Each structure stands twice: as C-alpha cells, then as structure tokens.
C-alpha cells in the first residue's frame, strides 16, 4: 500500500479551480519532486495532502498511522520575540533535551539549542525547520520549496542532506522545487503540475515530454530546461501517451 495517495483530487479557491483531477501516490523510500510554474497549485496540493486544505472533489487515502514531517516554504518569526532554538523545537509539544540535540546533529547544525531563532542564518533556519519535522519520526517528509532564499551551495548542501536522511531513515520525500538541476540529481520521479498533472516519470522522461517543454522551454542545461517564472502556458489533455512514448525511447 502507498504511504499516501490522491484520487481525482480537486480544489477551488475563491471560486477558481486551482487543482483538477489530480492522481498521486508515493511509496516508502521514494523521492518525488513536483515542478510547475507559479500559480500551478503546487503548495495547495501539499496542503491538501496534509489535511490543511479542504477538497472540493476526490479523496486522499493515508496509510494507517502515517507520520508526516512538514517543512514549510517560509515561516515568519517576529525578530523582537525572544525564542531559542530549543524552545522552538519544543512547540507545540515539549521535547526532551536529548531529542532536540539528536535532531540538530542529524541536520548538521549541532549546539544551536541556545541560539535565538532571529539570529540564525537562512541555511541554519531551514535546517532547524527540518530538525523540527524529523522530531515526528516521519514516514513521509514533505518540503515546500525549502531552499528558497538560500544561495546555490547552501541549497545543494541542503538537498544532499535530504538524500542522506532518506537513506538513513527509510522515509519517503515529497518536495516542491524550482531548482530543476536539483530535480535531476535527487529525484526518483518528477511530477509536472499545472492545475493538473501534465506529465510524470523519471527526470529524463519528463524533461523530454512536450508538455514539460511547453512549460519550461528547451534550455541548455542538459535535458532539463531553465526555470522560467514568467512563462505562460495553456494545454489540453493528459500526457500519459507522451510519458509512455518517451519511456520506450529511453
């Protein structure tokens, strides 16, 4: 059984259809990345999976006892509010000092317990958010553009850590990313989303699918295109046929 699956998932926000007919499943130990232009419903889809966004149609099925660790796209903490890392990691449930220490070591920022959250660098802050997610001992780790605002070396190091955690913990990883070179390096499967699933498969298959190229252009970085925030796109139908055709060609 999949850890979590969505069947014909649909979401409307403010009378606008954001997601329609989305089918999805992820297995234990798998790394799946969702790509798509701004406004394509990526974050809404993640919120629907964790139960924070009501559905208008379809259903979500979770494995019994599924534990999810969630790393949000951004989290604002008032810089005037005194809050240590240890205190933050103990919200909303109190955590023992040994658990906090172990989680911080696991994400390669040991000895930050006494530091103020407001004093952390961007990379440290994201790793503390990741440590908080790991305290749930997750079967599924969900990251919503968790490296936004980090420079390229910091981002690459963060995703290498994610891959190590997948190997060490055996958890599945579902992430939204705008860094397509990371997608190629780290993902078992890529889902291209633009209100519905345009195409999916291994990174190489998705990169060669016409639906993907219509969204992102053809670019020059190997098979994967450069991400274009301003690229408008409309299309019809599904790309299962393209997915299978490119799989045969691969």
mmCIF file of C-alpha atoms in Angstrom:
data_model
loop_
_atom_site.group_PDB
_atom_site.id
_atom_site.type_symbol
_atom_site.label_atom_id
_atom_site.label_comp_id
_atom_site.label_asym_id
_atom_site.label_seq_id
_atom_site.Cartn_x
_atom_site.Cartn_y
_atom_site.Cartn_z
ATOM 1 C CA UNK A 1 0.000 0.000 0.000
ATOM 2 C CA UNK A 2 1.196 3.549 -0.791
ATOM 3 C CA UNK A 3 2.067 5.832 2.130
ATOM 4 C CA UNK A 4 -0.425 8.370 0.805
ATOM 5 C CA UNK A 5 -2.445 8.648 -2.379
ATOM 6 C CA UNK A 6 -4.810 11.118 -4.021
ATOM 7 C CA UNK A 7 -7.614 10.124 -6.374
ATOM 8 C CA UNK A 8 -9.152 12.703 -8.734
ATOM 9 C CA UNK A 9 -8.277 15.452 -6.265
ATOM 10 C CA UNK A 10 -9.866 18.848 -6.937
ATOM 11 C CA UNK A 11 -9.539 22.165 -5.064
ATOM 12 C CA UNK A 12 -11.259 25.505 -5.648
ATOM 13 C CA UNK A 13 -10.078 28.742 -4.041
ATOM 14 C CA UNK A 14 -12.228 31.856 -4.273
ATOM 15 C CA UNK A 15 -14.360 30.318 -6.980
ATOM 16 C CA UNK A 16 -11.283 29.491 -9.074
ATOM 17 C CA UNK A 17 -10.358 25.888 -9.852
ATOM 18 C CA UNK A 18 -6.763 25.502 -8.666
ATOM 19 C CA UNK A 19 -6.435 21.715 -8.954
ATOM 20 C CA UNK A 20 -8.469 19.291 -11.015
ATOM 21 C CA UNK A 21 -8.421 15.502 -11.341
ATOM 22 C CA UNK A 22 -5.005 15.013 -9.703
ATOM 23 C CA UNK A 23 -3.987 11.383 -9.142
ATOM 24 C CA UNK A 24 -0.914 10.770 -6.999
ATOM 25 C CA UNK A 25 0.786 8.123 -4.879
ATOM 26 C CA UNK A 26 4.140 7.850 -3.138
ATOM 27 C CA UNK A 27 5.845 4.727 -1.798
ATOM 28 C CA UNK A 28 8.162 4.306 1.175
ATOM 29 C CA UNK A 29 11.747 5.386 0.426
ATOM 30 C CA UNK A 30 10.826 7.233 -2.786
ATOM 31 C CA UNK A 31 11.896 10.821 -3.568
ATOM 32 C CA UNK A 32 9.286 12.621 -5.669
ATOM 33 C CA UNK A 33 9.588 16.238 -6.796
ATOM 34 C CA UNK A 34 6.756 18.444 -8.040
ATOM 35 C CA UNK A 35 7.626 21.168 -10.535
ATOM 36 C CA UNK A 36 5.431 23.739 -12.234
ATOM 37 C CA UNK A 37 5.124 27.468 -12.870
ATOM 38 C CA UNK A 38 3.973 29.983 -10.268
ATOM 39 C CA UNK A 39 0.257 29.597 -9.571
ATOM 40 C CA UNK A 40 0.167 25.992 -10.742
ATOM 41 C CA UNK A 41 -1.209 24.680 -7.428
ATOM 42 C CA UNK A 42 1.945 23.058 -6.040
ATOM 43 C CA UNK A 43 1.696 24.431 -2.480
ATOM 44 C CA UNK A 44 -2.085 23.953 -2.473
ATOM 45 C CA UNK A 45 -1.545 20.305 -3.368
ATOM 46 C CA UNK A 46 0.862 19.799 -0.460
ATOM 47 C CA UNK A 47 -1.565 21.488 1.955
ATOM 48 C CA UNK A 48 -4.357 19.219 0.694
ATOM 49 C CA UNK A 49 -2.208 16.138 1.331
ATOM 50 C CA UNK A 50 -1.515 17.088 4.949
ATOM 51 C CA UNK A 51 -5.179 17.945 5.569
ATOM 52 C CA UNK A 52 -4.748 21.729 5.798
ATOM 53 C CA UNK A 53 -6.723 22.441 2.618
ATOM 54 C CA UNK A 54 -10.307 21.158 2.119
ATOM 55 C CA UNK A 55 -11.052 19.254 -1.096
ATOM 56 C CA UNK A 56 -13.871 20.049 -3.498
ATOM 57 C CA UNK A 57 -13.653 16.651 -5.146
ATOM 58 C CA UNK A 58 -11.755 13.380 -4.953
ATOM 59 C CA UNK A 59 -10.225 11.796 -1.891
ATOM 60 C CA UNK A 60 -6.930 11.248 -0.089
ATOM 61 C CA UNK A 61 -6.001 7.877 1.388
ATOM 62 C CA UNK A 62 -3.292 7.682 4.055
ATOM 63 C CA UNK A 63 -1.624 4.539 5.350
ATOM 64 C CA UNK A 64 -2.729 3.688 8.887
ATOM 65 C CA UNK A 65 -0.614 5.547 11.446
ATOM 66 C CA UNK A 66 1.195 7.584 8.782
ATOM 67 C CA UNK A 67 3.572 10.146 10.328
ATOM 68 C CA UNK A 68 4.290 13.240 8.231
ATOM 69 C CA UNK A 69 7.069 15.779 8.774
ATOM 70 C CA UNK A 70 6.388 19.103 7.036
ATOM 71 C CA UNK A 71 8.916 21.835 6.196
ATOM 72 C CA UNK A 72 7.040 24.980 5.050
ATOM 73 C CA UNK A 73 8.096 27.348 2.299
ATOM 74 C CA UNK A 74 8.574 30.147 4.774
ATOM 75 C CA UNK A 75 7.930 30.791 8.445
ATOM 76 C CA UNK A 76 7.957 34.285 9.894
ATOM 77 C CA UNK A 77 9.062 34.665 13.490
ATOM 78 C CA UNK A 78 8.889 38.166 14.974
ATOM 79 C CA UNK A 79 12.549 39.177 15.416
ATOM 80 C CA UNK A 80 11.640 41.000 18.637
ATOM 81 C CA UNK A 81 10.254 37.801 20.159
ATOM 82 C CA UNK A 82 12.869 36.009 22.253
ATOM 83 C CA UNK A 83 12.789 32.352 21.308
ATOM 84 C CA UNK A 84 15.670 29.907 21.457
ATOM 85 C CA UNK A 85 16.064 27.041 19.017
ATOM 86 C CA UNK A 86 15.384 24.554 21.831
ATOM 87 C CA UNK A 87 12.135 26.340 22.716
ATOM 88 C CA UNK A 88 11.049 26.460 19.074
ATOM 89 C CA UNK A 89 11.679 22.732 18.664
ATOM 90 C CA UNK A 90 9.508 22.085 21.728
ATOM 91 C CA UNK A 91 6.444 23.696 20.141
ATOM 92 C CA UNK A 92 3.696 22.622 20.196
ATOM 93 C CA UNK A 93 4.812 19.510 22.105
ATOM 94 C CA UNK A 94 7.540 19.530 24.727
ATOM 95 C CA UNK A 95 10.709 17.711 23.655
ATOM 96 C CA UNK A 96 13.494 16.362 25.827
ATOM 97 C CA UNK A 97 16.954 17.937 25.598
ATOM 98 C CA UNK A 98 18.426 14.704 24.229
ATOM 99 C CA UNK A 99 15.826 14.544 21.433
ATOM 100 C CA UNK A 100 16.459 18.170 20.488
ATOM 101 C CA UNK A 101 20.218 17.617 20.483
ATOM 102 C CA UNK A 102 19.918 14.481 18.353
ATOM 103 C CA UNK A 103 17.670 16.201 15.792
ATOM 104 C CA UNK A 104 20.062 19.138 15.415
ATOM 105 C CA UNK A 105 23.031 16.807 14.993
ATOM 106 C CA UNK A 106 21.132 14.861 12.356
ATOM 107 C CA UNK A 107 20.714 18.010 10.242
ATOM 108 C CA UNK A 108 24.355 19.037 10.759
ATOM 109 C CA UNK A 109 23.807 22.100 12.994
ATOM 110 C CA UNK A 110 24.756 20.800 16.446
ATOM 111 C CA UNK A 111 24.957 23.036 19.513
ATOM 112 C CA UNK A 112 22.368 25.576 18.320
ATOM 113 C CA UNK A 113 19.962 24.881 21.187
ATOM 114 C CA UNK A 114 20.653 28.137 22.996
ATOM 115 C CA UNK A 115 20.764 30.395 19.928
ATOM 116 C CA UNK A 116 17.934 32.830 19.218
ATOM 117 C CA UNK A 117 15.845 31.921 16.177
ATOM 118 C CA UNK A 118 16.079 35.545 14.991
ATOM 119 C CA UNK A 119 19.905 35.311 14.887
ATOM 120 C CA UNK A 120 20.112 32.268 12.604
ATOM 121 C CA UNK A 121 21.332 32.454 9.027
ATOM 122 C CA UNK A 122 18.934 31.376 6.269
ATOM 123 C CA UNK A 123 20.602 27.976 5.984
ATOM 124 C CA UNK A 124 20.578 27.400 9.736
ATOM 125 C CA UNK A 125 16.924 28.416 9.948
ATOM 126 C CA UNK A 126 15.908 25.904 7.248
ATOM 127 C CA UNK A 127 17.856 23.136 8.965
ATOM 128 C CA UNK A 128 16.130 23.907 12.266
ATOM 129 C CA UNK A 129 12.767 23.645 10.462
ATOM 130 C CA UNK A 130 13.939 20.316 9.079
ATOM 131 C CA UNK A 131 15.030 19.151 12.549
ATOM 132 C CA UNK A 132 11.536 20.005 13.829
ATOM 133 C CA UNK A 133 9.997 17.861 11.095
ATOM 134 C CA UNK A 134 12.347 14.975 11.927
ATOM 135 C CA UNK A 135 11.244 15.017 15.578
ATOM 136 C CA UNK A 136 7.994 13.485 14.322
ATOM 137 C CA UNK A 137 9.987 10.402 13.145
ATOM 138 C CA UNK A 138 8.221 10.803 9.788
ATOM 139 C CA UNK A 139 7.365 8.084 7.311
ATOM 140 C CA UNK A 140 6.914 10.910 4.797
ATOM 141 C CA UNK A 141 8.907 14.139 4.722
ATOM 142 C CA UNK A 142 7.231 16.989 2.791
ATOM 143 C CA UNK A 143 9.206 20.089 1.797
ATOM 144 C CA UNK A 144 7.634 23.128 0.130
ATOM 145 C CA UNK A 145 10.464 24.982 -1.666
ATOM 146 C CA UNK A 146 12.541 24.589 1.469
ATOM 147 C CA UNK A 147 15.658 26.167 -0.072
ATOM 148 C CA UNK A 148 14.012 29.405 -1.177
ATOM 149 C CA UNK A 149 16.372 32.271 -0.359
ATOM 150 C CA UNK A 150 19.477 30.084 0.002
ATOM 151 C CA UNK A 151 22.446 30.501 -2.313
ATOM 152 C CA UNK A 152 23.356 27.665 -4.670
ATOM 153 C CA UNK A 153 25.996 25.993 -2.435
ATOM 154 C CA UNK A 154 23.654 26.190 0.558
ATOM 155 C CA UNK A 155 20.800 24.781 -1.486
ATOM 156 C CA UNK A 156 22.900 21.924 -2.880
ATOM 157 C CA UNK A 157 24.120 21.026 0.626
ATOM 158 C CA UNK A 158 20.538 21.034 1.938
ATOM 159 C CA UNK A 159 19.352 18.614 -0.751
ATOM 160 C CA UNK A 160 22.352 16.329 -0.219
ATOM 161 C CA UNK A 161 21.272 16.197 3.426
ATOM 162 C CA UNK A 162 17.718 15.286 2.368
ATOM 163 C CA UNK A 163 19.057 12.399 0.309
ATOM 164 C CA UNK A 164 21.155 11.168 3.260
ATOM 165 C CA UNK A 165 18.116 11.345 5.548
ATOM 166 C CA UNK A 166 16.073 9.310 3.090
ATOM 167 C CA UNK A 167 18.755 6.624 3.124
ATOM 168 C CA UNK A 168 19.235 6.689 6.905
ATOM 169 C CA UNK A 169 15.579 6.865 7.933
ATOM 170 C CA UNK A 170 13.958 4.988 5.046
ATOM 171 C CA UNK A 171 11.318 7.700 4.774
ATOM 172 C CA UNK A 172 9.734 8.934 1.567
ATOM 173 C CA UNK A 173 10.385 12.523 0.477
ATOM 174 C CA UNK A 174 7.939 14.725 -1.410
ATOM 175 C CA UNK A 175 9.260 18.145 -2.346
ATOM 176 C CA UNK A 176 8.274 21.149 -4.396
ATOM 177 C CA UNK A 177 11.296 22.743 -6.020
ATOM 178 C CA UNK A 178 12.029 25.457 -8.555
ATOM 179 C CA UNK A 179 15.618 24.229 -8.923
ATOM 180 C CA UNK A 180 15.401 21.852 -11.824
ATOM 181 C CA UNK A 181 19.061 20.812 -11.694
ATOM 182 C CA UNK A 182 18.325 19.519 -8.199
ATOM 183 C CA UNK A 183 15.343 17.596 -9.549
ATOM 184 C CA UNK A 184 17.566 15.723 -11.978
ATOM 185 C CA UNK A 185 20.153 14.926 -9.310
ATOM 186 C CA UNK A 186 17.942 13.894 -6.419
ATOM 187 C CA UNK A 187 14.554 12.615 -7.598
ATOM 188 C CA UNK A 188 13.320 9.144 -8.406
ATOM 189 C CA UNK A 189 10.239 10.642 -10.025
ATOM 190 C CA UNK A 190 9.136 14.087 -11.180
ATOM 191 C CA UNK A 191 5.551 15.324 -11.479
ATOM 192 C CA UNK A 192 4.906 18.357 -13.656
ATOM 193 C CA UNK A 193 1.842 20.143 -12.290
ATOM 194 C CA UNK A 194 -0.130 22.997 -13.792
ATOM 195 C CA UNK A 195 -3.583 22.726 -12.259
ATOM 196 C CA UNK A 196 -3.496 19.052 -13.183
ATOM 197 C CA UNK A 197 -0.734 16.506 -13.794
ATOM 198 C CA UNK A 198 0.808 17.443 -17.152
ATOM 199 C CA UNK A 199 3.306 14.583 -17.161
ATOM 200 C CA UNK A 200 5.305 12.442 -14.767
ATOM 201 C CA UNK A 201 8.077 9.869 -14.734
ATOM 202 C CA UNK A 202 11.836 9.792 -14.245
ATOM 203 C CA UNK A 203 13.528 13.192 -14.618
ATOM 204 C CA UNK A 204 14.856 12.226 -18.053
ATOM 205 C CA UNK A 205 11.412 11.215 -19.312
ATOM 206 C CA UNK A 206 9.690 14.320 -18.005
ATOM 207 C CA UNK A 207 12.406 16.610 -19.393
ATOM 208 C CA UNK A 208 11.793 15.255 -22.886
ATOM 209 C CA UNK A 209 7.976 15.367 -22.733
ATOM 210 C CA UNK A 210 6.352 18.011 -24.976
ATOM 211 C CA UNK A 211 4.121 19.177 -22.095
ATOM 212 C CA UNK A 212 7.161 19.891 -19.933
ATOM 213 C CA UNK A 213 8.940 21.722 -22.750
ATOM 214 C CA UNK A 214 5.857 23.840 -23.382
ATOM 215 C CA UNK A 215 6.030 24.980 -19.755
ATOM 216 C CA UNK A 216 9.760 25.466 -19.374
ATOM 217 C CA UNK A 217 11.280 25.782 -22.848
ATOM 218 C CA UNK A 218 14.208 23.653 -24.013
ATOM 219 C CA UNK A 219 17.108 25.366 -22.217
ATOM 220 C CA UNK A 220 20.745 24.365 -22.378
ATOM 221 C CA UNK A 221 21.459 22.598 -19.064
ATOM 222 C CA UNK A 222 21.411 19.014 -20.261
ATOM 223 C CA UNK A 223 17.917 17.710 -20.852
ATOM 224 C CA UNK A 224 16.385 19.946 -18.194
ATOM 225 C CA UNK A 225 15.207 23.420 -19.062
ATOM 226 C CA UNK A 226 15.891 26.597 -17.162
ATOM 227 C CA UNK A 227 13.035 27.546 -14.912
ATOM 228 C CA UNK A 228 11.024 30.493 -16.237
ATOM 229 C CA UNK A 229 8.771 32.267 -13.757
ATOM 230 C CA UNK A 230 7.139 34.379 -16.471
ATOM 231 C CA UNK A 231 6.312 31.601 -18.905
ATOM 232 C CA UNK A 232 2.587 31.423 -19.643
ATOM 233 C CA UNK A 233 1.188 28.092 -20.739
ATOM 234 C CA UNK A 234 -2.071 26.509 -21.721
ATOM 235 C CA UNK A 235 -2.667 22.982 -22.861
ATOM 236 C CA UNK A 236 -5.306 20.319 -23.108
ATOM 237 C CA UNK A 237 -5.438 16.652 -22.266
ATOM 238 C CA UNK A 238 -3.036 14.458 -20.358
ATOM 239 C CA UNK A 239 0.435 13.340 -21.262
ATOM 240 C CA UNK A 240 0.246 9.660 -20.361
ATOM 241 C CA UNK A 241 0.773 8.890 -24.025
ATOM 242 C CA UNK A 242 3.887 11.088 -24.099
ATOM 243 C CA UNK A 243 5.154 9.524 -20.887
ATOM 244 C CA UNK A 244 4.905 6.020 -22.324
ATOM 245 C CA UNK A 245 6.327 7.030 -25.694
ATOM 246 C CA UNK A 246 9.422 8.624 -24.153
ATOM 247 C CA UNK A 247 9.849 5.711 -21.791
ATOM 248 C CA UNK A 248 10.079 3.405 -24.786
ATOM 249 C CA UNK A 249 12.603 5.694 -26.458
ATOM 250 C CA UNK A 250 14.775 5.991 -23.351
#
